[in-house]
Amino acid sequence: MADPKILQKTRNIGIIAHIDAGKTTLTERILYYSGKIHRIGEVHDGNATMDWMIQEQQRGITITSAVTSFPWQDHLIHLIDTPGHVDFSIEVGRSLRVLDGAVVVFCGVGGVEPQSETVWRQADRYRVPRLAFVNKLDRAGADFYEVVDQIRTKLAARPLVLQLPVMEDDALTGIVDLISGEFLCWEDESLGAQYQRLPVPESMAAAVQHQREKMIETLADFHDGLAEKFLEGVLPEPAELQAAVRESALTLQVVPVLCGSVLRNKGVQPVLDAIVRYLPSPLDLPPVKGIHPETGEEVSRPPSDKEPFAALVYKVMMEEGRRQAFIRIYSGRVAVGQEVLNSAQGNTERVARIFQMHSNKRTRLDSAGTGNIVAIMGLKTATTGDTLCDAAAPVLLERIDAYEPVISMAVEPKRNSDLDKLQATLWKMADEDPTFNVREDPDTGQTIMSGMGELHLEVVVDRLRTEYNLQVNVGRPQVVYRETVQARAEARAVFEREIAGKDHYAAIALRLEPLPRGTGQRFESTVNPDTIPPVLFEAIRVGVAESAYGGVLMGYPVVDVATTLLVAESREGQSSEIACKAATMKAFADAMKAGQPVLLEPIMSIEVTVPAEYLGSVVGDLNARRGKLTGITTRKNVSIIDGEVPLARMFGYSRTIRTLTQGRGTFSLEFGHFEAAADNSAE
């Protein structure tokens, strides 16, 4: 039975950031200094502990979230290292769904970059308390205060600076801790494992005094006791300040800001101390809430082993051909051999094995309790977002939202004999990744896979070749468009036919109306429900849903349309589900044709960072790609271009930006929204 004192010393945290901000490098140092590993691996050498996939090691980026556990100051920390590339945002989103706190890493040069904003919004949605860590302060052009200001302006957060970098000849020599008033200086000989606490350098005394007063003034806004001392000129004790920081961080009133240079092994241990001091344990958060799957009533589960078992499946992976589900346990315990209810699917499954994970390495457990993040085997149907619980006390927790794929590619095996294996493998991958879809094109018979970007699909193809020994041919990436209507329209369709010696008849009238972008589909009925049998009404609803799979222009999914059933006529002895569904699909297509159908294309938000001397040529190229610039800012000798651009015009842009800037420009893309395609795109 888990002791509440043990649970109070448990932390479930994630490392999140924009790509190349230093997340995995920070995680590697954390594991080394905590004693979990005995050798520091580097991302650029392809031997970082948490980047275990071949594709991650080859590219030097994180692709899949990996979980580990380690001790620090008599606390147990469960840590998830997440990807930074926008193509793998689902890994961040589903990790944040089950985490209690997060460390957000910012590059001291790049500051708040686009994916930083994305992960910050995801953390806002789940109300996850955060620490900010400004990294890479050893690099030329790094500006700690500028990054802090961007956290305030771009993220609408209230940064609370707890540390100041000490620079000498553009090199980071150490850090001043504003709470203890000490200068922390790391020893290179010990790879940063040892550091000294020294008096603050004279050159920093004025800046430290100023920033310490600002810190106390900010905390005083939320703590009356500190406010009184501040007004009286009394300096609060460090323990009092730490308690105030913790309370303000847990209530999301402030974001404590730390700093360092992870690659130079400076500033890591204070991050671990801050995780323990300022981020929540499972007991610090409200009980998780869900609904009863049958009654719909709200149900809460306090974090305790004495409560009924409740856990969320936040990730599914295939391991050695078997389904491995990663779960966060919110209440109760689960043991090997136990039957659990999947309340999302309504079936029970048996837990065959339980593992404590360290990246891709596993340690068997007999059971696991509240607050743990573990992997289990034996579940045959559980998918991302499903709730596992005690059958005697069912609960359905909030699901995890997935993003819609925006890019597609045709794939086929080089050997016809591999066709069945290819399709089965792709379906397994789609089962693991909610942002990856597979379908068969009804016109060409091709297998079409869809994902979040070129890199996403490139990694899938690479995995087919390396993990599954499947040699494949792929087509050019294709943009996944959508279709919608621009005007209200009505249509009536009649289905009257003899099938297998029986007459079938139905007459259906539908009205289609445009909805705001991003609304999705809506189905309503003005027909008296007493005049139509439920089985026929369901056939009509299914007919509308299936019609929306492919529009009348190019067969792309139909979105942002409200469909209203106006008329449903039938005849005695001739009404059937076949007739109702067929008439519905014909009426839907006719109404779409009359409703001024239009193609919607995905518009991407782009941020391009270029040396100022190349600004003109890069802006000109973006304009030629139908880009809309929303702002250009200058930071030192670098220009940052923000804008929107159609995805269809961005294939191969990485080569273009390198050519235009002699390899010195960088960019990042993330999905923004759908909008009506320009005429030439539609053609």
XYZ file of N, CA and C in Angstrom, residues 341-578:
714
model
N -11.541 -3.093 -16.525
C -12.575 -2.671 -17.467
C -12.043 -1.535 -18.326
N -12.181 -1.669 -19.639
C -11.928 -0.555 -20.552
C -13.263 0.155 -20.731
N -13.487 1.234 -19.958
C -14.804 1.872 -19.945
C -15.109 2.608 -21.237
N -14.072 2.929 -22.034
C -14.310 3.596 -23.314
C -14.880 2.625 -24.345
N -14.503 1.337 -24.243
C -14.953 0.342 -25.208
C -15.969 -0.636 -24.622
N -16.091 -0.653 -23.286
C -17.082 -1.509 -22.651
C -16.687 -2.962 -22.532
N -15.402 -3.264 -22.617
C -14.952 -4.655 -22.496
C -13.904 -4.779 -21.395
N -13.705 -5.983 -20.915
C -12.691 -6.232 -19.884
C -11.488 -6.935 -20.502
N -10.312 -6.646 -19.942
C -9.087 -7.262 -20.428
C -8.218 -7.629 -19.228
N -7.286 -8.527 -19.483
C -6.424 -9.027 -18.404
C -5.025 -8.435 -18.547
N -4.504 -7.951 -17.435
C -3.145 -7.402 -17.401
C -2.163 -8.566 -17.275
N -1.359 -8.786 -18.314
C -0.429 -9.919 -18.313
C 0.904 -9.566 -17.658
N 1.408 -8.339 -17.929
C 2.688 -7.924 -17.361
C 2.651 -6.429 -17.075
N 3.434 -6.018 -16.094
C 3.581 -4.601 -15.758
C 5.072 -4.281 -15.746
N 5.440 -3.144 -16.363
C 6.849 -2.780 -16.449
C 7.079 -1.347 -15.966
N 8.177 -1.152 -15.239
C 8.714 0.189 -14.993
C 9.669 0.460 -16.141
N 9.488 1.590 -16.855
C 10.262 1.843 -18.062
C 11.436 2.782 -17.783
N 12.546 2.510 -18.469
C 13.672 3.435 -18.543
C 14.041 3.522 -20.015
N 13.476 4.532 -20.704
C 13.573 4.626 -22.158
C 12.957 3.362 -22.767
N 13.752 2.542 -23.478
C 13.190 1.310 -24.048
C 13.558 0.071 -23.229
N 14.107 0.282 -22.044
C 14.452 -0.844 -21.161
C 13.338 -1.031 -20.133
N 13.102 -2.286 -19.744
C 11.957 -2.584 -18.885
C 12.378 -3.365 -17.653
N 11.717 -3.049 -16.540
C 11.884 -3.802 -15.300
C 10.521 -4.303 -14.877
N 10.396 -5.614 -14.664
C 9.090 -6.192 -14.320
C 8.655 -5.799 -12.913
N 7.348 -5.534 -12.793
C 6.728 -5.251 -11.507
C 5.584 -6.227 -11.283
N 5.313 -6.529 -10.022
C 4.147 -7.359 -9.701
C 2.874 -6.528 -9.662
N 3.025 -5.264 -9.272
C 1.863 -4.370 -9.204
C 2.353 -2.932 -9.267
N 1.415 -2.013 -9.453
C 1.742 -0.586 -9.483
C 0.570 0.179 -8.890
N 0.898 1.284 -8.214
C -0.149 2.029 -7.528
C -0.271 3.459 -7.982
N -1.054 4.216 -7.233
C -1.386 5.605 -7.549
C -0.133 6.449 -7.788
N -0.219 7.295 -8.824
C 0.877 8.204 -9.136
C 1.924 7.638 -10.056
N 1.856 6.353 -10.362
C 2.867 5.726 -11.207
C 2.542 5.868 -12.687
N 3.600 5.919 -13.495
C 3.499 5.843 -14.952
C 4.224 4.574 -15.368
N 3.478 3.596 -15.862
C 4.046 2.288 -16.177
C 3.551 1.817 -17.540
N 4.154 0.748 -18.034
C 3.704 0.091 -19.262
C 3.116 -1.264 -18.894
N 2.032 -1.635 -19.565
C 1.424 -2.941 -19.308
C 1.223 -3.680 -20.622
N 1.292 -4.990 -20.546
C 1.043 -5.847 -21.703
C -0.140 -6.760 -21.409
N -0.756 -7.233 -22.482
C -1.892 -8.129 -22.337
C -3.182 -7.522 -22.858
N -3.213 -6.193 -23.024
C -4.416 -5.533 -23.533
C -4.474 -5.692 -25.052
N -5.586 -6.164 -25.562
C -5.690 -6.456 -26.993
C -6.333 -5.329 -27.795
N -7.191 -4.527 -27.162
C -7.935 -3.527 -27.930
C -7.745 -2.098 -27.439
N -7.118 -1.883 -26.294
C -6.996 -0.531 -25.738
C -6.224 0.383 -26.684
N -6.709 1.614 -26.834
C -6.053 2.595 -27.691
C -5.802 3.874 -26.894
N -5.065 4.801 -27.513
C -4.744 6.071 -26.866
C -6.009 6.793 -26.408
N -6.034 7.167 -25.139
C -7.171 7.910 -24.595
C -8.197 7.059 -23.881
N -8.049 5.733 -23.929
C -9.005 4.854 -23.235
C -8.769 4.894 -21.722
N -9.843 4.649 -20.974
C -9.773 4.595 -19.511
C -9.820 3.140 -19.061
N -8.891 2.762 -18.190
C -8.909 1.449 -17.548
C -9.337 1.650 -16.105
N -10.245 0.814 -15.617
C -10.753 1.030 -14.265
C -11.270 -0.271 -13.668
N -11.656 -0.175 -12.419
C -12.272 -1.286 -11.696
C -13.691 -1.473 -12.225
N -14.034 -2.695 -12.623
C -15.366 -2.954 -13.183
C -16.477 -2.660 -12.179
N -16.167 -2.755 -10.894
C -17.180 -2.493 -9.871
C -17.376 -1.005 -9.617
N -16.453 -0.174 -10.105
C -16.560 1.280 -9.927
C -16.118 1.959 -11.217
N -16.932 1.856 -12.284
C -16.511 2.368 -13.593
C -16.420 3.890 -13.638
N -15.471 4.385 -14.422
C -15.318 5.822 -14.643
C -14.744 6.009 -16.047
N -15.130 7.087 -16.698
C -14.625 7.401 -18.031
C -13.942 8.758 -17.955
N -12.620 8.775 -18.098
C -11.846 10.008 -18.018
C -11.829 10.716 -19.364
N -11.480 11.996 -19.333
C -11.433 12.791 -20.566
C -10.444 12.172 -21.557
N -10.859 12.067 -22.814
C -9.998 11.477 -23.841
C -8.899 12.448 -24.252
N -7.996 11.973 -25.087
C -6.896 12.785 -25.601
C -7.213 13.150 -27.045
N -7.258 14.430 -27.340
C -7.562 14.878 -28.693
C -6.365 14.652 -29.606
N -6.651 14.277 -30.858
C -5.596 14.102 -31.862
C -5.791 15.134 -32.967
N -4.701 15.428 -33.674
C -4.757 16.386 -34.763
C -5.114 15.667 -36.068
N -5.711 16.418 -36.997
C -6.048 15.851 -38.296
C -4.822 15.880 -39.206
N -4.501 14.773 -39.889
C -3.371 14.772 -40.822
C -3.568 15.792 -41.941
N -2.456 16.366 -42.419
C -2.548 17.388 -43.465
C -1.763 17.014 -44.721
N -1.107 15.857 -44.715
C -0.312 15.479 -45.881
C -0.427 13.978 -46.109
N -0.478 13.570 -47.384
C -0.662 12.156 -47.737
C 0.403 11.700 -48.722
N 0.553 10.383 -48.793
C 1.540 9.791 -49.693
C 1.086 8.377 -50.034
N 1.194 8.012 -51.307
C 0.879 6.645 -51.723
C 2.076 5.745 -51.442
N 1.809 4.518 -50.986
C 2.885 3.586 -50.678
C 2.498 2.210 -51.198
N 3.483 1.492 -51.744
C 3.227 0.140 -52.244
C 4.483 -0.698 -52.055
N 4.323 -2.004 -51.850
C 5.498 -2.861 -51.663
C 6.204 -3.115 -52.995
N 7.514 -3.297 -52.939
C 8.252 -3.611 -54.162
C 7.962 -5.035 -54.622
N 7.575 -5.911 -53.664
C 7.190 -7.280 -54.008
C 5.700 -7.454 -53.719
N 4.950 -7.934 -54.683
C 3.510 -8.110 -54.494
C 3.195 -9.029 -53.321
N 4.098 -9.944 -53.043
C 3.864 -10.891 -51.947
C 3.858 -10.197 -50.585
N 4.381 -8.954 -50.532
C 4.445 -8.222 -49.258
C 3.230 -7.328 -49.026
N 2.240 -7.351 -49.943
C 1.118 -6.416 -49.837
C 0.357 -6.582 -48.524
N 0.013 -7.819 -48.183
C -0.755 -8.048 -46.947
C 0.054 -7.638 -45.717
N 1.357 -7.952 -45.741
C 2.216 -7.588 -44.613
C 2.314 -6.070 -44.469
N 2.425 -5.366 -45.612
C 2.514 -3.907 -45.583
C 1.258 -3.298 -44.974
N 0.107 -3.748 -45.441
C -1.137 -3.177 -44.940
C -1.330 -3.464 -43.456
N -0.992 -4.694 -43.033
C -1.117 -5.034 -41.614
C -0.170 -4.190 -40.758
N 1.047 -3.946 -41.270
C 2.023 -3.147 -40.534
C 1.574 -1.698 -40.422
N 1.050 -1.142 -41.514
C 0.584 0.247 -41.481
C -0.573 0.416 -40.507
N -1.461 -0.581 -40.439
C -2.573 -0.493 -39.492
C -2.066 -0.539 -38.051
N -1.004 -1.328 -37.825
C -0.401 -1.348 -36.482
C 0.158 0.029 -36.130
N 0.823 0.656 -37.108
C 1.388 1.990 -36.868
C 0.281 3.008 -36.611
N -0.819 2.905 -37.338
C -1.947 3.814 -37.130
C -2.555 3.607 -35.749
N -2.478 2.369 -35.259
C -2.980 2.064 -33.925
C -2.119 2.750 -32.860
N -0.814 2.841 -33.113
C 0.104 3.492 -32.178
C -0.041 5.008 -32.201
N -0.261 5.572 -33.380
C -0.176 7.016 -33.586
C -1.508 7.569 -34.074
N -2.250 8.305 -33.231
C -3.557 8.829 -33.650
C -3.483 9.852 -34.783
N -2.294 10.416 -35.061
C -2.180 11.403 -36.142
C -1.750 10.765 -37.460
N -1.651 9.446 -37.485
C -1.272 8.728 -38.707
C -2.453 7.883 -39.158
N -2.905 8.092 -40.395
C -4.051 7.368 -40.936
C -3.658 6.566 -42.161
N -4.364 5.471 -42.402
C -4.161 4.635 -43.587
C -5.516 4.353 -44.220
N -5.588 4.440 -45.537
C -6.828 4.119 -46.249
C -6.478 3.618 -47.636
N -7.462 3.028 -48.278
C -7.292 2.581 -49.657
C -8.079 3.493 -50.569
N -7.429 4.030 -51.604
C -8.109 4.901 -52.565
C -9.082 4.061 -53.383
N -10.389 4.367 -53.316
C -11.372 3.525 -54.019
C -11.233 3.575 -55.540
N -10.644 4.648 -56.068
C -10.522 4.776 -57.522
C -9.303 4.048 -58.066
N -8.172 4.166 -57.362
C -6.929 3.593 -57.884
C -6.522 2.307 -57.175
N -7.105 2.030 -55.993
C -6.710 0.853 -55.224
C -5.398 1.033 -54.489
N -4.819 2.239 -54.546
C -3.554 2.495 -53.856
C -3.762 2.595 -52.342
N -2.708 2.225 -51.615
C -2.708 2.432 -50.163
C -2.191 3.835 -49.891
N -3.002 4.643 -49.224
C -2.657 6.041 -48.943
C -2.429 6.201 -47.444
N -1.259 6.712 -47.084
C -1.003 7.009 -45.671
C -0.938 8.521 -45.492
N -1.462 8.990 -44.375
C -1.541 10.422 -44.109
C -0.924 10.725 -42.756
N -0.246 11.883 -42.663
C 0.397 12.268 -41.420
C 0.468 13.766 -41.266
N 1.298 14.210 -40.309
C 1.353 15.623 -39.942
C 2.381 16.423 -40.733
N 3.204 15.762 -41.529
C 4.200 16.497 -42.300
C 5.122 15.550 -43.033
N 6.032 16.142 -43.832
C 6.957 15.327 -44.617
C 7.832 14.451 -43.727
N 8.343 15.017 -42.641
C 9.221 14.247 -41.756
C 8.468 13.087 -41.118
N 7.220 13.326 -40.731
C 6.400 12.281 -40.125
C 6.311 11.065 -41.054
N 5.963 11.305 -42.326
C 5.829 10.194 -43.277
C 7.186 9.596 -43.633
N 8.200 10.428 -43.656
C 9.553 9.933 -43.941
C 9.990 8.939 -42.875
N 9.682 9.239 -41.611
C 10.030 8.340 -40.510
C 9.248 7.029 -40.616
N 7.967 7.117 -41.004
C 7.157 5.905 -41.177
C 7.775 4.998 -42.232
N 8.154 5.574 -43.373
C 8.763 4.783 -44.453
C 10.077 4.169 -43.984
N 10.863 4.942 -43.247
C 12.136 4.438 -42.727
C 11.906 3.271 -41.771
N 10.875 3.373 -40.916
C 10.567 2.280 -39.985
C 10.113 1.025 -40.743
N 9.367 1.211 -41.824
C 8.952 0.052 -42.622
C 10.175 -0.726 -43.114
N 11.192 0.007 -43.493
C 12.383 -0.633 -44.063
C 13.281 -1.239 -42.988
N 13.467 -0.515 -41.872
C 14.434 -0.973 -40.873
C 13.832 -1.930 -39.852
N 12.624 -1.640 -39.366
C 12.019 -2.466 -38.324
C 11.284 -3.682 -38.879
N 10.653 -3.506 -40.035
C 9.784 -4.566 -40.555
C 10.317 -5.213 -41.832
N 11.502 -4.761 -42.276
C 12.140 -5.355 -43.459
C 11.209 -5.348 -44.668
N 10.527 -4.233 -44.859
C 9.617 -4.071 -45.999
C 10.200 -3.035 -46.956
N 10.499 -3.451 -48.164
C 10.987 -2.518 -49.177
C 9.786 -1.961 -49.928
N 9.664 -0.634 -49.952
C 8.460 -0.012 -50.515
C 8.825 1.082 -51.510
N 7.870 1.364 -52.381
C 7.926 2.530 -53.258
C 6.917 3.542 -52.737
N 7.285 4.823 -52.783
C 6.369 5.860 -52.307
C 6.196 6.926 -53.378
N 5.014 7.542 -53.365
C 4.743 8.636 -54.289
C 5.120 9.972 -53.668
N 4.986 11.034 -54.434
C 5.244 12.367 -53.905
C 4.226 12.698 -52.825
N 4.640 13.427 -51.799
C 3.658 13.852 -50.781
C 2.554 14.694 -51.409
N 1.340 14.476 -50.969
C 0.186 15.215 -51.466
C -0.518 15.895 -50.295
N -0.969 17.101 -50.536
C -1.690 17.838 -49.501
C -3.065 17.206 -49.293
N -3.482 17.092 -48.036
C -4.819 16.602 -47.717
C -5.759 17.808 -47.642
N -6.579 17.975 -48.664
C -7.534 19.083 -48.703
C -8.822 18.685 -47.971
N -9.736 19.615 -47.856
C -11.079 19.379 -47.344
C -12.068 20.033 -48.308
N -13.333 19.684 -48.173
C -14.379 20.312 -48.984
C -15.479 20.823 -48.065
N -16.150 21.881 -48.511
C -17.272 22.421 -47.751
C -18.205 23.147 -48.709
N -19.298 23.674 -48.191
C -20.234 24.468 -49.003
C -20.146 25.920 -48.559
N -20.478 26.817 -49.491
C -20.441 28.245 -49.191
C -21.830 28.852 -49.052
N -22.850 28.098 -49.453
C -24.209 28.632 -49.412
C -25.178 27.558 -48.942
N -26.292 28.008 -48.415
C -27.346 27.092 -47.978
C -28.015 26.480 -49.205
N -28.263 25.173 -49.155
C -28.882 24.494 -50.298
C -29.689 23.297 -49.818
N -30.748 22.979 -50.580
C -31.593 21.829 -50.262
C -31.681 20.916 -51.480
N -31.896 19.645 -51.215
C -32.054 18.677 -52.310
C -32.908 17.515 -51.822
N -33.659 16.946 -52.785
C -34.504 15.790 -52.476
C -34.120 14.662 -53.415
N -34.030 13.452 -52.881
C -33.662 12.298 -53.696
C -34.587 11.136 -53.369
N -34.923 10.358 -54.406
C -35.810 9.202 -54.261
C -35.052 7.947 -54.664
N -35.158 6.947 -53.834
C -34.604 5.635 -54.181
C -35.776 4.663 -54.304
N -35.969 4.112 -55.505
C -37.073 3.178 -55.751
C -36.552 2.089 -56.682
N -36.360 0.894 -56.109
C -35.741 -0.161 -56.902
C -36.113 -1.525 -56.323
N -36.130 -2.509 -57.237
C -36.361 -3.887 -56.804
C -35.009 -4.576 -56.645
N -34.782 -5.126 -55.457
C -33.520 -5.816 -55.170
C -33.859 -7.181 -54.604
N -33.343 -8.222 -55.294
C -33.565 -9.612 -54.859
C -35.057 -9.907 -54.679
N -35.862 -9.410 -55.623
C -37.293 -9.715 -55.612
C -38.108 -8.913 -54.626
N -37.492 -7.881 -54.003
C -38.231 -7.064 -53.042
C -38.098 -5.592 -53.403
N -39.238 -4.864 -53.296
C -39.228 -3.437 -53.596
C -38.665 -2.648 -52.418
N -37.832 -1.671 -52.754
C -37.252 -0.784 -51.742
C -37.564 0.652 -52.132
N -38.018 1.426 -51.155
C -38.385 2.813 -51.470
C -38.047 3.717 -50.282
N -37.535 4.917 -50.625
C -37.343 5.981 -49.633
C -37.184 7.296 -50.377
N -37.705 8.357 -49.806
C -37.520 9.712 -50.340
C -36.983 10.576 -49.207
N -35.836 11.178 -49.434
C -35.140 11.949 -48.401
C -34.864 13.362 -48.910
N -35.139 14.351 -48.076
C -34.784 15.734 -48.381
C -33.854 16.252 -47.294
N -32.735 16.872 -47.719
C -31.740 17.399 -46.793
C -31.467 18.870 -47.073
N -31.067 19.567 -46.029
C -30.587 20.948 -46.185
C -29.165 21.020 -45.649
N -28.259 21.593 -46.440
C -26.871 21.784 -46.046
C -26.611 23.269 -45.849
N -25.907 23.597 -44.762
C -25.567 24.985 -44.479
C -24.110 25.068 -44.042
N -23.404 26.132 -44.456
C -22.000 26.281 -44.038
C -21.893 26.648 -42.567
N -20.849 26.142 -41.920
C -20.546 26.455 -40.517
C -19.197 27.164 -40.455
N -18.906 27.853 -39.347
C -17.592 28.497 -39.208
C -16.462 27.475 -39.303
N -15.286 27.947 -39.761
C -14.129 27.071 -39.918
C -13.745 26.420 -38.587
N -13.491 25.123 -38.684
C -13.079 24.369 -37.508
C -14.223 23.803 -36.692
N -15.462 24.018 -37.134
C -16.620 23.532 -36.374
C -16.812 22.035 -36.536
N -16.536 21.507 -37.751
C -16.734 20.083 -38.007
C -18.093 19.805 -38.622
N -18.676 18.653 -38.296
C -19.965 18.230 -38.841
C -21.065 18.338 -37.795
N -22.281 18.637 -38.266
C -23.426 18.672 -37.359
C -24.631 18.083 -38.079
N -25.383 17.221 -37.404
C -26.566 16.603 -38.020
C -27.778 16.862 -37.133
N -28.849 17.377 -37.742
C -30.087 17.652 -37.023
C -31.259 17.136 -37.842
N -32.428 17.114 -37.227
C -33.628 16.640 -37.930
C -34.842 17.467 -37.519
N -35.660 17.820 -38.521
C -36.937 18.493 -38.252
C -38.104 17.518 -38.385
N -37.802 16.268 -38.701
C -38.837 15.248 -38.898
C -39.300 14.730 -37.533
N -40.578 14.567 -37.373
C -41.143 14.015 -36.132
C -40.589 12.605 -35.928
N -39.897 12.375 -34.818
C -39.272 11.054 -34.618
C -40.283 9.908 -34.552
N -41.562 10.220 -34.261
C -42.572 9.160 -34.187
C -42.963 8.638 -35.568
N -42.594 9.395 -36.615
C -43.009 8.997 -37.967
C -41.979 8.141 -38.678
N -40.847 7.913 -38.042
C -39.796 7.132 -38.699
C -39.195 6.162 -37.689
N -39.131 4.884 -38.011
C -38.556 3.894 -37.093
C -37.092 4.223 -36.776
N -36.652 3.960 -35.563
C -35.267 4.264 -35.178
C -34.231 3.635 -36.101
N -34.492 2.425 -36.580
C -33.509 1.758 -37.438
C -33.333 2.499 -38.755
N -34.426 3.079 -39.274
C -34.320 3.845 -40.518
C -33.657 5.200 -40.274
N -33.963 5.811 -39.130
C -33.317 7.084 -38.805
C -31.807 6.900 -38.679
N -31.401 5.786 -38.073
C -29.974 5.510 -37.943
C -29.335 5.316 -39.314
N -30.064 4.673 -40.250
C -29.543 4.489 -41.612
C -29.343 5.838 -42.295
N -30.249 6.777 -42.042
C -30.109 8.123 -42.617
C -28.884 8.822 -42.025
N -28.728 8.716 -40.707
C -27.580 9.350 -40.050
C -26.264 8.779 -40.571
N -26.228 7.457 -40.734
C -25.022 6.813 -41.268
C -24.779 7.250 -42.704
N -25.838 7.412 -43.476
C -25.703 7.866 -44.860
C -25.086 9.247 -44.946
N -25.492 10.142 -44.031
C -24.904 11.484 -44.000
C -23.428 11.398 -43.624
N -23.124 10.596 -42.603
C -21.738 10.476 -42.147
C -20.835 9.907 -43.237
N -21.318 8.882 -43.943
C -20.491 8.280 -44.998
C -20.356 9.214 -46.192
N -21.401 10.007 -46.477
C -21.305 10.972 -47.579
C -20.227 12.007 -47.299
N -20.052 12.344 -46.009
C -19.066 13.357 -45.642
C -17.630 12.849 -45.760
N -17.463 11.528 -45.957
C -16.108 11.019 -46.151
C -15.494 11.528 -47.445
N -16.315 11.784 -48.442
C -15.794 12.225 -49.733
C -16.741 13.193 -50.406
N -16.253 14.417 -50.689
C -17.095 15.442 -51.299
C -17.247 15.274 -52.795
N -17.919 16.245 -53.419
C -18.270 16.148 -54.849
C -17.213 16.751 -55.752
N -16.240 17.490 -55.194
C -15.226 18.117 -56.040
C -14.091 17.157 -56.359
N -13.420 16.674 -55.326
C -12.272 15.791 -55.531
C -12.279 14.613 -54.576
N -13.391 14.413 -53.882
C -13.500 13.259 -52.993
C -12.834 13.426 -51.655
N -12.505 14.675 -51.267
C -11.897 14.912 -49.958
C -12.985 14.998 -48.888
N -12.635 14.774 -47.620
C -13.636 14.835 -46.543
C -14.348 16.182 -46.494
N -15.633 16.134 -46.157
C -16.459 17.343 -46.068
C -16.457 17.807 -44.607
N -16.180 19.100 -44.397
C -16.122 19.642 -43.038
C -16.945 20.923 -42.955
N -17.213 21.331 -41.725
C -17.870 22.608 -41.437
C -19.200 22.754 -42.165
N -20.011 21.697 -42.086
C -21.326 21.691 -42.729
C -22.366 21.196 -41.730
N -23.492 21.917 -41.647
C -24.638 21.478 -40.847
C -25.651 20.827 -41.784
N -25.994 19.581 -41.511
C -26.954 18.842 -42.327
C -28.250 18.674 -41.543
N -29.358 19.059 -42.165
C -30.665 18.956 -41.512
C -31.573 18.050 -42.333
N -32.145 17.059 -41.685
C -33.105 16.170 -42.337
C -34.464 16.872 -42.356
N -34.981 17.124 -43.576
C -36.250 17.842 -43.734
C -37.422 16.902 -43.970
N -37.186 15.870 -44.787
C -38.256 14.939 -45.174
C -37.702 13.534 -45.178
N -38.495 12.581 -44.673
C -38.144 11.161 -44.744
C -39.431 10.392 -45.039
N -39.637 10.080 -46.330
C -40.860 9.391 -46.749
C -40.577 7.903 -46.938
N -41.566 7.093 -46.604
C -41.445 5.648 -46.793
C -42.801 5.076 -47.173
N -42.806 3.821 -47.616
C -44.037 3.130 -47.992
C -44.160 1.839 -47.190
N -45.377 1.507 -46.895
C -45.661 0.291 -46.136
C -45.052 -0.919 -46.825
N -44.215 -1.647 -46.114
C -43.632 -2.878 -46.649
C -42.465 -2.670 -47.578
N -42.175 -1.406 -47.949
C -41.075 -1.160 -48.891
C -39.928 -0.367 -48.261
N -40.113 0.109 -47.033
C -39.051 0.880 -46.380
C -37.919 -0.056 -45.960
N -36.716 0.403 -46.140
C -35.558 -0.419 -45.758
C -34.373 0.484 -45.464
N -33.418 -0.066 -44.733
C -32.206 0.690 -44.431
C -31.431 0.995 -45.707
N -31.425 0.028 -46.635
C -30.706 0.227 -47.899
C -31.261 1.441 -48.633
